[in-house]
């Protein structure tokens, strides 16, 4: 006995208005979804809210960014793979190691620079505070106030 299951999507003519509008918005891109949501808020706010929830729930807002992340991961995997040429692989490994070292050195330099800036700003604040406290307790200035 053979069983039959229909796995193909129904033709567009058999789809309902919701499926048709969803596929039309998908074909136009993320901007069309956002425009539909804004128009929904303008004309009748529950429609805009429903579109916002639907886009968040169905991950339509984040679909392209997820695709880009997977491309970046596959590229980095490809960059670390062996080419078969041992001299080039050794050069590539040495260059990548050097670049990683330069990046960590630069990041530590930036951190030292931020720390120095924070210390200078804090020292200026403390100096200003000491000046204000010094003028308030200065006996010459306090005798003129009375």
CSV table of N, CA and C in Angstrom, one decimal:
chain,number,residue,atom,x,y,z
A,1,UNK,N,0.8,-1.2,0.0
A,1,UNK,CA,0.0,0.0,0.0
A,1,UNK,C,0.9,1.2,0.0
A,2,UNK,N,0.6,2.2,-0.8
A,2,UNK,CA,1.3,3.4,-0.9
A,2,UNK,C,0.5,4.6,-0.4
A,3,UNK,N,1.2,5.5,0.4
A,3,UNK,CA,0.6,6.7,0.9
A,3,UNK,C,1.0,7.9,0.1
A,4,UNK,N,0.2,8.8,0.0
A,4,UNK,CA,0.5,10.0,-0.8
A,4,UNK,C,0.4,11.2,0.2
A,5,UNK,N,1.5,12.0,0.2
A,5,UNK,CA,1.5,13.3,1.0
A,5,UNK,C,1.9,14.4,0.0
A,6,UNK,N,1.1,15.5,0.1
A,6,UNK,CA,1.3,16.6,-0.7
A,6,UNK,C,2.2,17.6,0.1
A,7,UNK,N,3.5,17.8,-0.4
A,7,UNK,CA,4.4,18.7,0.3
A,7,UNK,C,4.6,19.9,-0.5
A,8,UNK,N,4.2,20.0,-1.7
A,8,UNK,CA,4.4,21.3,-2.5
A,8,UNK,C,3.4,22.3,-2.0
A,9,UNK,N,3.8,23.6,-2.0
A,9,UNK,CA,2.9,24.7,-1.6
A,9,UNK,C,1.8,24.8,-2.6
A,10,UNK,N,0.7,25.2,-2.1
A,10,UNK,CA,-0.5,25.4,-3.0
A,10,UNK,C,-0.1,26.5,-4.0
A,11,UNK,N,-0.7,26.4,-5.2
A,11,UNK,CA,-0.5,27.5,-6.2
A,11,UNK,C,-1.0,28.8,-5.7
A,12,UNK,N,-0.5,29.9,-6.2
A,12,UNK,CA,-0.9,31.2,-5.7
A,12,UNK,C,-2.4,31.5,-5.8
A,13,UNK,N,-3.0,30.9,-6.8
A,13,UNK,CA,-4.5,31.2,-6.9
A,13,UNK,C,-5.3,30.6,-5.8
A,14,UNK,N,-4.7,29.5,-5.2
A,14,UNK,CA,-5.5,28.9,-4.1
A,14,UNK,C,-5.1,29.5,-2.7
A,15,UNK,N,-4.1,30.3,-2.7
A,15,UNK,CA,-3.8,31.0,-1.4
A,15,UNK,C,-4.8,32.0,-1.0
A,16,UNK,N,-4.9,32.3,0.2
A,16,UNK,CA,-5.8,33.3,0.7
A,16,UNK,C,-5.2,34.7,0.6
A,17,UNK,N,-5.9,35.7,1.0
A,17,UNK,CA,-5.4,37.1,0.9
A,17,UNK,C,-4.3,37.3,1.8
A,18,UNK,N,-4.2,36.7,3.0
A,18,UNK,CA,-3.1,36.8,3.9
A,18,UNK,C,-1.9,36.3,3.3
A,19,UNK,N,-1.9,35.1,2.8
A,19,UNK,CA,-0.7,34.5,2.2
A,19,UNK,C,-0.3,35.2,1.0
A,20,UNK,N,-1.2,35.7,0.2
A,20,UNK,CA,-0.8,36.5,-1.0
A,20,UNK,C,-0.1,37.8,-0.6
A,21,UNK,N,-0.6,38.5,0.4
A,21,UNK,CA,0.0,39.7,0.9
A,21,UNK,C,1.3,39.5,1.5
A,22,UNK,N,1.4,38.4,2.3
A,22,UNK,CA,2.7,38.0,2.9
A,22,UNK,C,3.8,37.8,1.8
A,23,UNK,N,3.4,37.0,0.8
A,23,UNK,CA,4.4,36.7,-0.2
A,23,UNK,C,4.8,38.0,-1.0
A,24,UNK,N,3.8,38.9,-1.2
A,24,UNK,CA,4.1,40.1,-1.9
A,24,UNK,C,5.0,41.0,-1.1
A,25,UNK,N,4.8,41.1,0.2
A,25,UNK,CA,5.7,41.9,1.1
A,25,UNK,C,7.0,41.2,1.1
A,26,UNK,N,7.1,39.9,1.2
A,26,UNK,CA,8.4,39.2,1.2
A,26,UNK,C,9.2,39.5,-0.1
A,27,UNK,N,8.5,39.6,-1.2
A,27,UNK,CA,9.2,39.8,-2.5
A,27,UNK,C,9.7,41.3,-2.5
A,28,UNK,N,9.1,42.2,-1.8
A,28,UNK,CA,9.5,43.6,-1.8
A,28,UNK,C,10.6,43.9,-0.8
A,29,UNK,N,10.8,43.0,0.2
A,29,UNK,CA,11.8,43.2,1.2
A,29,UNK,C,11.4,43.7,2.5
A,30,UNK,N,12.4,44.0,3.4
A,30,UNK,CA,12.2,44.4,4.7
A,30,UNK,C,11.5,45.8,4.8
A,31,UNK,N,11.9,46.7,3.9
A,31,UNK,CA,11.3,48.0,3.8
A,31,UNK,C,9.8,48.0,3.7
A,32,UNK,N,9.3,47.1,2.8
A,32,UNK,CA,7.8,47.0,2.6
A,32,UNK,C,7.2,46.5,3.9
A,33,UNK,N,7.8,45.6,4.7
A,33,UNK,CA,7.2,45.2,5.9
A,33,UNK,C,7.1,46.4,6.9
A,34,UNK,N,8.2,47.1,7.0
A,34,UNK,CA,8.2,48.3,7.9
A,34,UNK,C,7.2,49.3,7.5
A,35,UNK,N,7.1,49.6,6.2
A,35,UNK,CA,6.1,50.5,5.7
A,35,UNK,C,4.7,50.1,6.0
A,36,UNK,N,4.4,48.8,5.8
A,36,UNK,CA,3.1,48.3,6.1
A,36,UNK,C,2.8,48.4,7.6
A,37,UNK,N,3.8,48.2,8.4
A,37,UNK,CA,3.6,48.3,9.9
A,37,UNK,C,3.3,49.8,10.2
A,38,UNK,N,4.1,50.7,9.7
A,38,UNK,CA,3.8,52.1,10.0
A,38,UNK,C,2.5,52.6,9.5
A,39,UNK,N,2.1,52.2,8.3
A,39,UNK,CA,0.7,52.5,7.8
A,39,UNK,C,-0.3,51.9,8.7
A,40,UNK,N,-0.1,50.7,9.2
A,40,UNK,CA,-1.0,50.1,10.1
A,40,UNK,C,-1.2,50.9,11.3
A,41,UNK,N,-0.1,51.4,11.9
A,41,UNK,CA,-0.2,52.3,13.1
A,41,UNK,C,-0.9,53.6,12.7
A,42,UNK,N,-0.7,54.1,11.6
A,42,UNK,CA,-1.3,55.4,11.2
A,42,UNK,C,-2.8,55.2,11.1
A,43,UNK,N,-3.3,54.2,10.3
A,43,UNK,CA,-4.7,54.1,10.0
A,43,UNK,C,-5.5,53.4,11.2
A,44,UNK,N,-4.9,52.4,11.8
A,44,UNK,CA,-5.7,51.7,12.8
A,44,UNK,C,-4.6,51.0,13.7
A,45,UNK,N,-4.3,51.5,14.8
A,45,UNK,CA,-3.1,51.1,15.6
A,45,UNK,C,-3.1,49.6,15.9
A,46,UNK,N,-4.2,48.9,16.1
A,46,UNK,CA,-4.1,47.4,16.4
A,46,UNK,C,-3.5,46.7,15.2
A,47,UNK,N,-3.7,47.2,14.0
A,47,UNK,CA,-3.1,46.5,12.8
A,47,UNK,C,-1.6,46.7,12.8
A,48,UNK,N,-1.1,47.8,13.1
A,48,UNK,CA,0.3,48.1,13.2
A,48,UNK,C,0.9,47.3,14.3
A,49,UNK,N,0.3,47.2,15.4
A,49,UNK,CA,0.8,46.4,16.5
A,49,UNK,C,0.8,44.9,16.1
A,50,UNK,N,-0.2,44.4,15.5
A,50,UNK,CA,-0.3,43.0,15.0
A,50,UNK,C,0.9,42.7,14.0
A,51,UNK,N,1.1,43.7,13.1
A,51,UNK,CA,2.2,43.5,12.2
A,51,UNK,C,3.6,43.5,12.9
A,52,UNK,N,3.7,44.3,13.9
A,52,UNK,CA,5.0,44.3,14.6
A,52,UNK,C,5.2,43.0,15.3
A,53,UNK,N,4.2,42.5,16.0
A,53,UNK,CA,4.3,41.2,16.7
A,53,UNK,C,4.6,40.1,15.7
A,54,UNK,N,3.9,40.1,14.5
A,54,UNK,CA,4.1,39.1,13.5
A,54,UNK,C,5.5,39.1,13.0
A,55,UNK,N,6.0,40.3,12.7
A,55,UNK,CA,7.4,40.4,12.2
A,55,UNK,C,8.4,40.0,13.2
A,56,UNK,N,8.2,40.3,14.4
A,56,UNK,CA,9.1,39.8,15.5
A,56,UNK,C,9.0,38.3,15.7
A,57,UNK,N,7.8,37.8,15.7
A,57,UNK,CA,7.6,36.4,16.0
A,57,UNK,C,8.1,35.5,14.8
A,58,UNK,N,7.9,36.0,13.6
A,58,UNK,CA,8.3,35.2,12.5
A,58,UNK,C,9.7,35.5,12.1
A,59,UNK,N,10.4,36.3,12.8
A,59,UNK,CA,11.8,36.7,12.5
A,59,UNK,C,12.0,37.3,11.2
A,60,UNK,N,11.0,38.0,10.7
A,60,UNK,CA,11.1,38.7,9.4
A,60,UNK,C,12.1,39.9,9.5
A,61,UNK,N,12.1,40.5,10.6
A,61,UNK,CA,13.0,41.7,10.8
A,61,UNK,C,14.5,41.3,10.8
A,62,UNK,N,14.8,40.1,11.3
A,62,UNK,CA,16.2,39.7,11.5
A,62,UNK,C,16.7,38.7,10.5
A,63,UNK,N,15.9,38.4,9.5
A,63,UNK,CA,16.2,37.3,8.5
A,63,UNK,C,17.5,37.6,7.7
A,64,UNK,N,17.6,38.9,7.2
A,64,UNK,CA,18.8,39.2,6.4
A,64,UNK,C,20.0,39.3,7.2
A,65,UNK,N,19.9,39.8,8.5
A,65,UNK,CA,21.1,39.9,9.3
A,65,UNK,C,21.6,38.5,9.7
A,66,UNK,N,20.7,37.5,9.8
A,66,UNK,CA,21.1,36.2,10.1
A,66,UNK,C,21.8,35.5,8.9
A,67,UNK,N,21.4,35.9,7.7
A,67,UNK,CA,22.0,35.3,6.5
A,67,UNK,C,23.4,35.9,6.4
A,68,UNK,N,23.6,37.2,6.7
A,68,UNK,CA,24.9,37.8,6.6
A,68,UNK,C,25.9,37.2,7.7
A,69,UNK,N,25.4,36.8,8.8
A,69,UNK,CA,26.2,36.2,9.9
A,69,UNK,C,26.7,34.9,9.4
A,70,UNK,N,25.8,34.1,8.8
A,70,UNK,CA,26.2,32.8,8.3
A,70,UNK,C,27.3,32.9,7.2
A,71,UNK,N,27.1,33.9,6.4
A,71,UNK,CA,28.1,34.1,5.3
A,71,UNK,C,29.5,34.4,5.9
A,72,UNK,N,29.5,35.3,7.0
A,72,UNK,CA,30.7,35.7,7.6
A,72,UNK,C,31.4,34.5,8.3
A,73,UNK,N,30.6,33.6,8.9
A,73,UNK,CA,31.2,32.5,9.6
A,73,UNK,C,31.7,31.5,8.5
A,74,UNK,N,31.1,31.3,7.4
A,74,UNK,CA,31.6,30.4,6.4
A,74,UNK,C,32.9,31.0,5.8
A,75,UNK,N,33.0,32.3,5.6
A,75,UNK,CA,34.2,32.9,5.1
A,75,UNK,C,35.3,32.7,6.0
A,76,UNK,N,35.1,32.9,7.3
A,76,UNK,CA,36.2,32.7,8.3
A,76,UNK,C,36.6,31.3,8.4
A,77,UNK,N,35.7,30.3,8.2
A,77,UNK,CA,36.1,28.9,8.2
A,77,UNK,C,36.9,28.7,6.9
A,78,UNK,N,36.5,29.3,5.8
A,78,UNK,CA,37.3,29.1,4.6
A,78,UNK,C,38.7,29.7,4.7
A,79,UNK,N,38.8,30.8,5.3
A,79,UNK,CA,40.1,31.5,5.5
A,79,UNK,C,41.1,30.7,6.3
A,80,UNK,N,40.6,29.9,7.2
A,80,UNK,CA,41.4,29.1,8.1
A,80,UNK,C,41.7,27.7,7.5
A,81,UNK,N,41.1,27.4,6.4
A,81,UNK,CA,41.3,26.0,5.9
A,81,UNK,C,42.7,26.0,5.2
A,82,UNK,N,43.2,24.8,5.0
A,82,UNK,CA,44.5,24.5,4.4
A,82,UNK,C,44.3,24.6,2.8
A,83,UNK,N,45.3,25.2,2.2
A,83,UNK,CA,45.3,25.2,0.7
A,83,UNK,C,46.0,24.1,0.1
A,84,UNK,N,46.8,23.4,0.8
A,84,UNK,CA,47.6,22.3,0.3
A,84,UNK,C,49.0,22.7,0.0
A,85,UNK,N,49.3,24.0,-0.1
A,85,UNK,CA,50.6,24.5,-0.3
A,85,UNK,C,51.2,24.9,1.0
A,86,UNK,N,52.2,24.1,1.5
A,86,UNK,CA,52.7,24.2,2.8
A,86,UNK,C,53.4,25.6,3.0
A,87,UNK,N,54.1,26.1,2.0
A,87,UNK,CA,54.8,27.4,2.2
A,87,UNK,C,53.8,28.5,2.4
A,88,UNK,N,52.7,28.5,1.5
A,88,UNK,CA,51.7,29.5,1.6
A,88,UNK,C,50.9,29.4,3.0
A,89,UNK,N,50.6,28.1,3.4
A,89,UNK,CA,49.9,27.9,4.6
A,89,UNK,C,50.7,28.5,5.8
A,90,UNK,N,52.1,28.2,5.8
A,90,UNK,CA,52.9,28.7,6.9
A,90,UNK,C,52.9,30.3,6.8
A,91,UNK,N,53.0,30.9,5.6
A,91,UNK,CA,53.0,32.3,5.5
A,91,UNK,C,51.7,32.9,6.0
A,92,UNK,N,50.6,32.2,5.6
A,92,UNK,CA,49.2,32.7,6.1
A,92,UNK,C,49.1,32.6,7.6
A,93,UNK,N,49.5,31.5,8.1
A,93,UNK,CA,49.4,31.3,9.6
A,93,UNK,C,50.3,32.4,10.3
A,94,UNK,N,51.5,32.6,9.8
A,94,UNK,CA,52.4,33.6,10.4
A,94,UNK,C,51.7,35.0,10.3
A,95,UNK,N,51.2,35.4,9.2
A,95,UNK,CA,50.6,36.7,9.0
A,95,UNK,C,49.3,36.8,9.9
A,96,UNK,N,48.5,35.8,10.0
A,96,UNK,CA,47.3,35.9,10.8
A,96,UNK,C,47.7,36.0,12.3
A,97,UNK,N,48.7,35.3,12.7
A,97,UNK,CA,49.2,35.4,14.1
A,97,UNK,C,49.7,36.9,14.3
A,98,UNK,N,50.5,37.4,13.4
A,98,UNK,CA,51.0,38.8,13.5
A,98,UNK,C,49.9,39.8,13.6
A,99,UNK,N,48.9,39.6,12.7
A,99,UNK,CA,47.7,40.5,12.7
A,99,UNK,C,47.0,40.5,14.1
A,100,UNK,N,46.8,39.3,14.6
A,100,UNK,CA,46.1,39.1,15.9
A,100,UNK,C,46.9,39.8,17.0
A,101,UNK,N,48.2,39.7,16.9
A,101,UNK,CA,49.1,40.3,17.9
A,101,UNK,C,49.0,41.8,17.8
A,102,UNK,N,49.0,42.4,16.6
A,102,UNK,CA,48.9,43.8,16.4
A,102,UNK,C,47.5,44.3,16.9
A,103,UNK,N,46.5,43.5,16.6
A,103,UNK,CA,45.1,43.9,17.1
A,103,UNK,C,45.1,43.9,18.6
A,104,UNK,N,45.6,42.9,19.3
A,104,UNK,CA,45.6,42.9,20.7
A,104,UNK,C,46.5,44.1,21.3
A,105,UNK,N,47.6,44.4,20.6
A,105,UNK,CA,48.4,45.5,21.1
A,105,UNK,C,47.7,46.8,20.9
A,106,UNK,N,47.0,47.0,19.8
A,106,UNK,CA,46.2,48.2,19.5
A,106,UNK,C,45.1,48.3,20.5
A,107,UNK,N,44.4,47.2,20.8
A,107,UNK,CA,43.3,47.3,21.8
A,107,UNK,C,43.8,47.7,23.2
A,108,UNK,N,45.0,47.1,23.6
A,108,UNK,CA,45.6,47.5,24.9
A,108,UNK,C,46.0,49.0,24.9
A,109,UNK,N,46.5,49.5,23.7
A,109,UNK,CA,46.9,50.9,23.6
A,109,UNK,C,45.7,51.7,23.8
A,110,UNK,N,44.6,51.4,23.1
A,110,UNK,CA,43.3,52.1,23.3
A,110,UNK,C,42.8,52.1,24.7
A,111,UNK,N,42.9,51.0,25.4
A,111,UNK,CA,42.5,50.9,26.8
A,111,UNK,C,43.4,51.8,27.7
A,112,UNK,N,44.7,51.8,27.4
A,112,UNK,CA,45.6,52.7,28.2
A,112,UNK,C,45.2,54.2,27.9
A,113,UNK,N,44.9,54.5,26.7
A,113,UNK,CA,44.5,55.9,26.3
A,113,UNK,C,43.2,56.3,27.0
A,114,UNK,N,42.2,55.4,27.0
A,114,UNK,CA,41.0,55.6,27.7
A,114,UNK,C,41.2,55.8,29.2
A,115,UNK,N,42.0,55.0,29.8
A,115,UNK,CA,42.3,55.1,31.2
A,115,UNK,C,43.0,56.4,31.5
A,116,UNK,N,44.0,56.9,30.7
A,116,UNK,CA,44.6,58.1,30.9
A,116,UNK,C,43.6,59.3,30.8
A,117,UNK,N,42.7,59.2,29.8
A,117,UNK,CA,41.7,60.3,29.6
A,117,UNK,C,40.8,60.3,30.8
A,118,UNK,N,40.4,59.2,31.3
A,118,UNK,CA,39.5,59.1,32.5
A,118,UNK,C,40.2,59.7,33.7
A,119,UNK,N,41.5,59.4,33.9
A,119,UNK,CA,42.3,59.9,35.0
A,119,UNK,C,42.4,61.4,34.9
A,120,UNK,N,42.7,61.9,33.7
A,120,UNK,CA,42.8,63.4,33.6
A,120,UNK,C,41.5,64.1,33.8
A,121,UNK,N,40.4,63.5,33.4
A,121,UNK,CA,39.1,64.1,33.6
A,121,UNK,C,38.8,64.1,35.1
A,122,UNK,N,39.1,63.0,35.8
A,122,UNK,CA,38.8,62.9,37.2
A,122,UNK,C,39.7,63.8,38.0
A,123,UNK,N,41.0,64.0,37.6
A,123,UNK,CA,41.9,64.9,38.3
A,123,UNK,C,41.4,66.4,38.1
A,124,UNK,N,40.9,66.7,36.9
A,124,UNK,CA,40.3,68.0,36.7
A,124,UNK,C,39.1,68.3,37.6
A,125,UNK,N,38.2,67.2,37.7
A,125,UNK,CA,37.1,67.3,38.5
A,125,UNK,C,37.5,67.6,40.0
A,126,UNK,N,38.4,66.8,40.4
A,126,UNK,CA,38.9,67.0,41.8
A,126,UNK,C,39.5,68.3,42.1
A,127,UNK,N,40.3,68.8,41.1
A,127,UNK,CA,40.8,70.2,41.2
A,127,UNK,C,39.7,71.2,41.3
A,128,UNK,N,38.8,71.1,40.4
A,128,UNK,CA,37.6,72.1,40.4
A,128,UNK,C,36.9,72.0,41.7
A,129,UNK,N,36.7,70.8,42.2
A,129,UNK,CA,36.0,70.6,43.5
A,129,UNK,C,36.8,71.2,44.7
A,130,UNK,N,38.1,71.0,44.6
A,130,UNK,CA,38.9,71.6,45.7
A,130,UNK,C,38.9,73.1,45.6
A,131,UNK,N,38.9,73.7,44.4
A,131,UNK,CA,38.8,75.1,44.3
A,131,UNK,C,37.5,75.7,44.8
A,132,UNK,N,36.4,75.0,44.5
A,132,UNK,CA,35.1,75.4,45.0
A,132,UNK,C,35.0,75.3,46.5
A,133,UNK,N,35.6,74.2,47.1
A,133,UNK,CA,35.6,74.0,48.5
A,133,UNK,C,36.5,75.0,49.2
A,134,UNK,N,37.6,75.4,48.5
A,134,UNK,CA,38.5,76.4,49.0
A,134,UNK,C,38.0,77.8,49.1
A,135,UNK,N,37.2,78.2,48.1
A,135,UNK,CA,36.6,79.5,48.1
A,135,UNK,C,35.4,79.6,49.1
A,136,UNK,N,34.8,78.5,49.4
A,136,UNK,CA,33.7,78.5,50.4
A,136,UNK,C,34.2,78.7,51.8
A,137,UNK,N,35.4,78.2,52.1
A,137,UNK,CA,35.9,78.2,53.5
A,137,UNK,C,37.0,79.3,53.6
A,138,UNK,N,37.2,80.1,52.5
A,138,UNK,CA,38.2,81.2,52.6
A,138,UNK,C,37.7,82.3,53.5
A,139,UNK,N,38.5,82.6,54.6
A,139,UNK,CA,38.1,83.6,55.6
A,139,UNK,C,37.9,85.0,55.0
A,140,UNK,N,38.7,85.4,54.0
A,140,UNK,CA,38.7,86.7,53.4
A,140,UNK,C,37.3,86.9,52.7
A,141,UNK,N,36.9,85.9,51.9
A,141,UNK,CA,35.7,86.0,51.1
A,141,UNK,C,34.5,85.9,52.1
A,142,UNK,N,34.6,85.1,53.1
A,142,UNK,CA,33.4,84.9,54.0
A,142,UNK,C,33.2,86.1,54.9
A,143,UNK,N,34.2,87.0,55.2
A,143,UNK,CA,34.1,88.2,55.9
A,143,UNK,C,33.4,89.3,55.1
A,144,UNK,N,33.6,89.2,53.7
A,144,UNK,CA,33.0,90.2,52.9
A,144,UNK,C,31.5,89.9,52.7
A,145,UNK,N,31.1,88.7,52.9
A,145,UNK,CA,29.6,88.3,52.8
A,145,UNK,C,28.8,88.9,53.9
A,146,UNK,N,29.4,89.1,55.1
A,146,UNK,CA,28.7,89.6,56.3
A,146,UNK,C,28.5,91.1,56.3
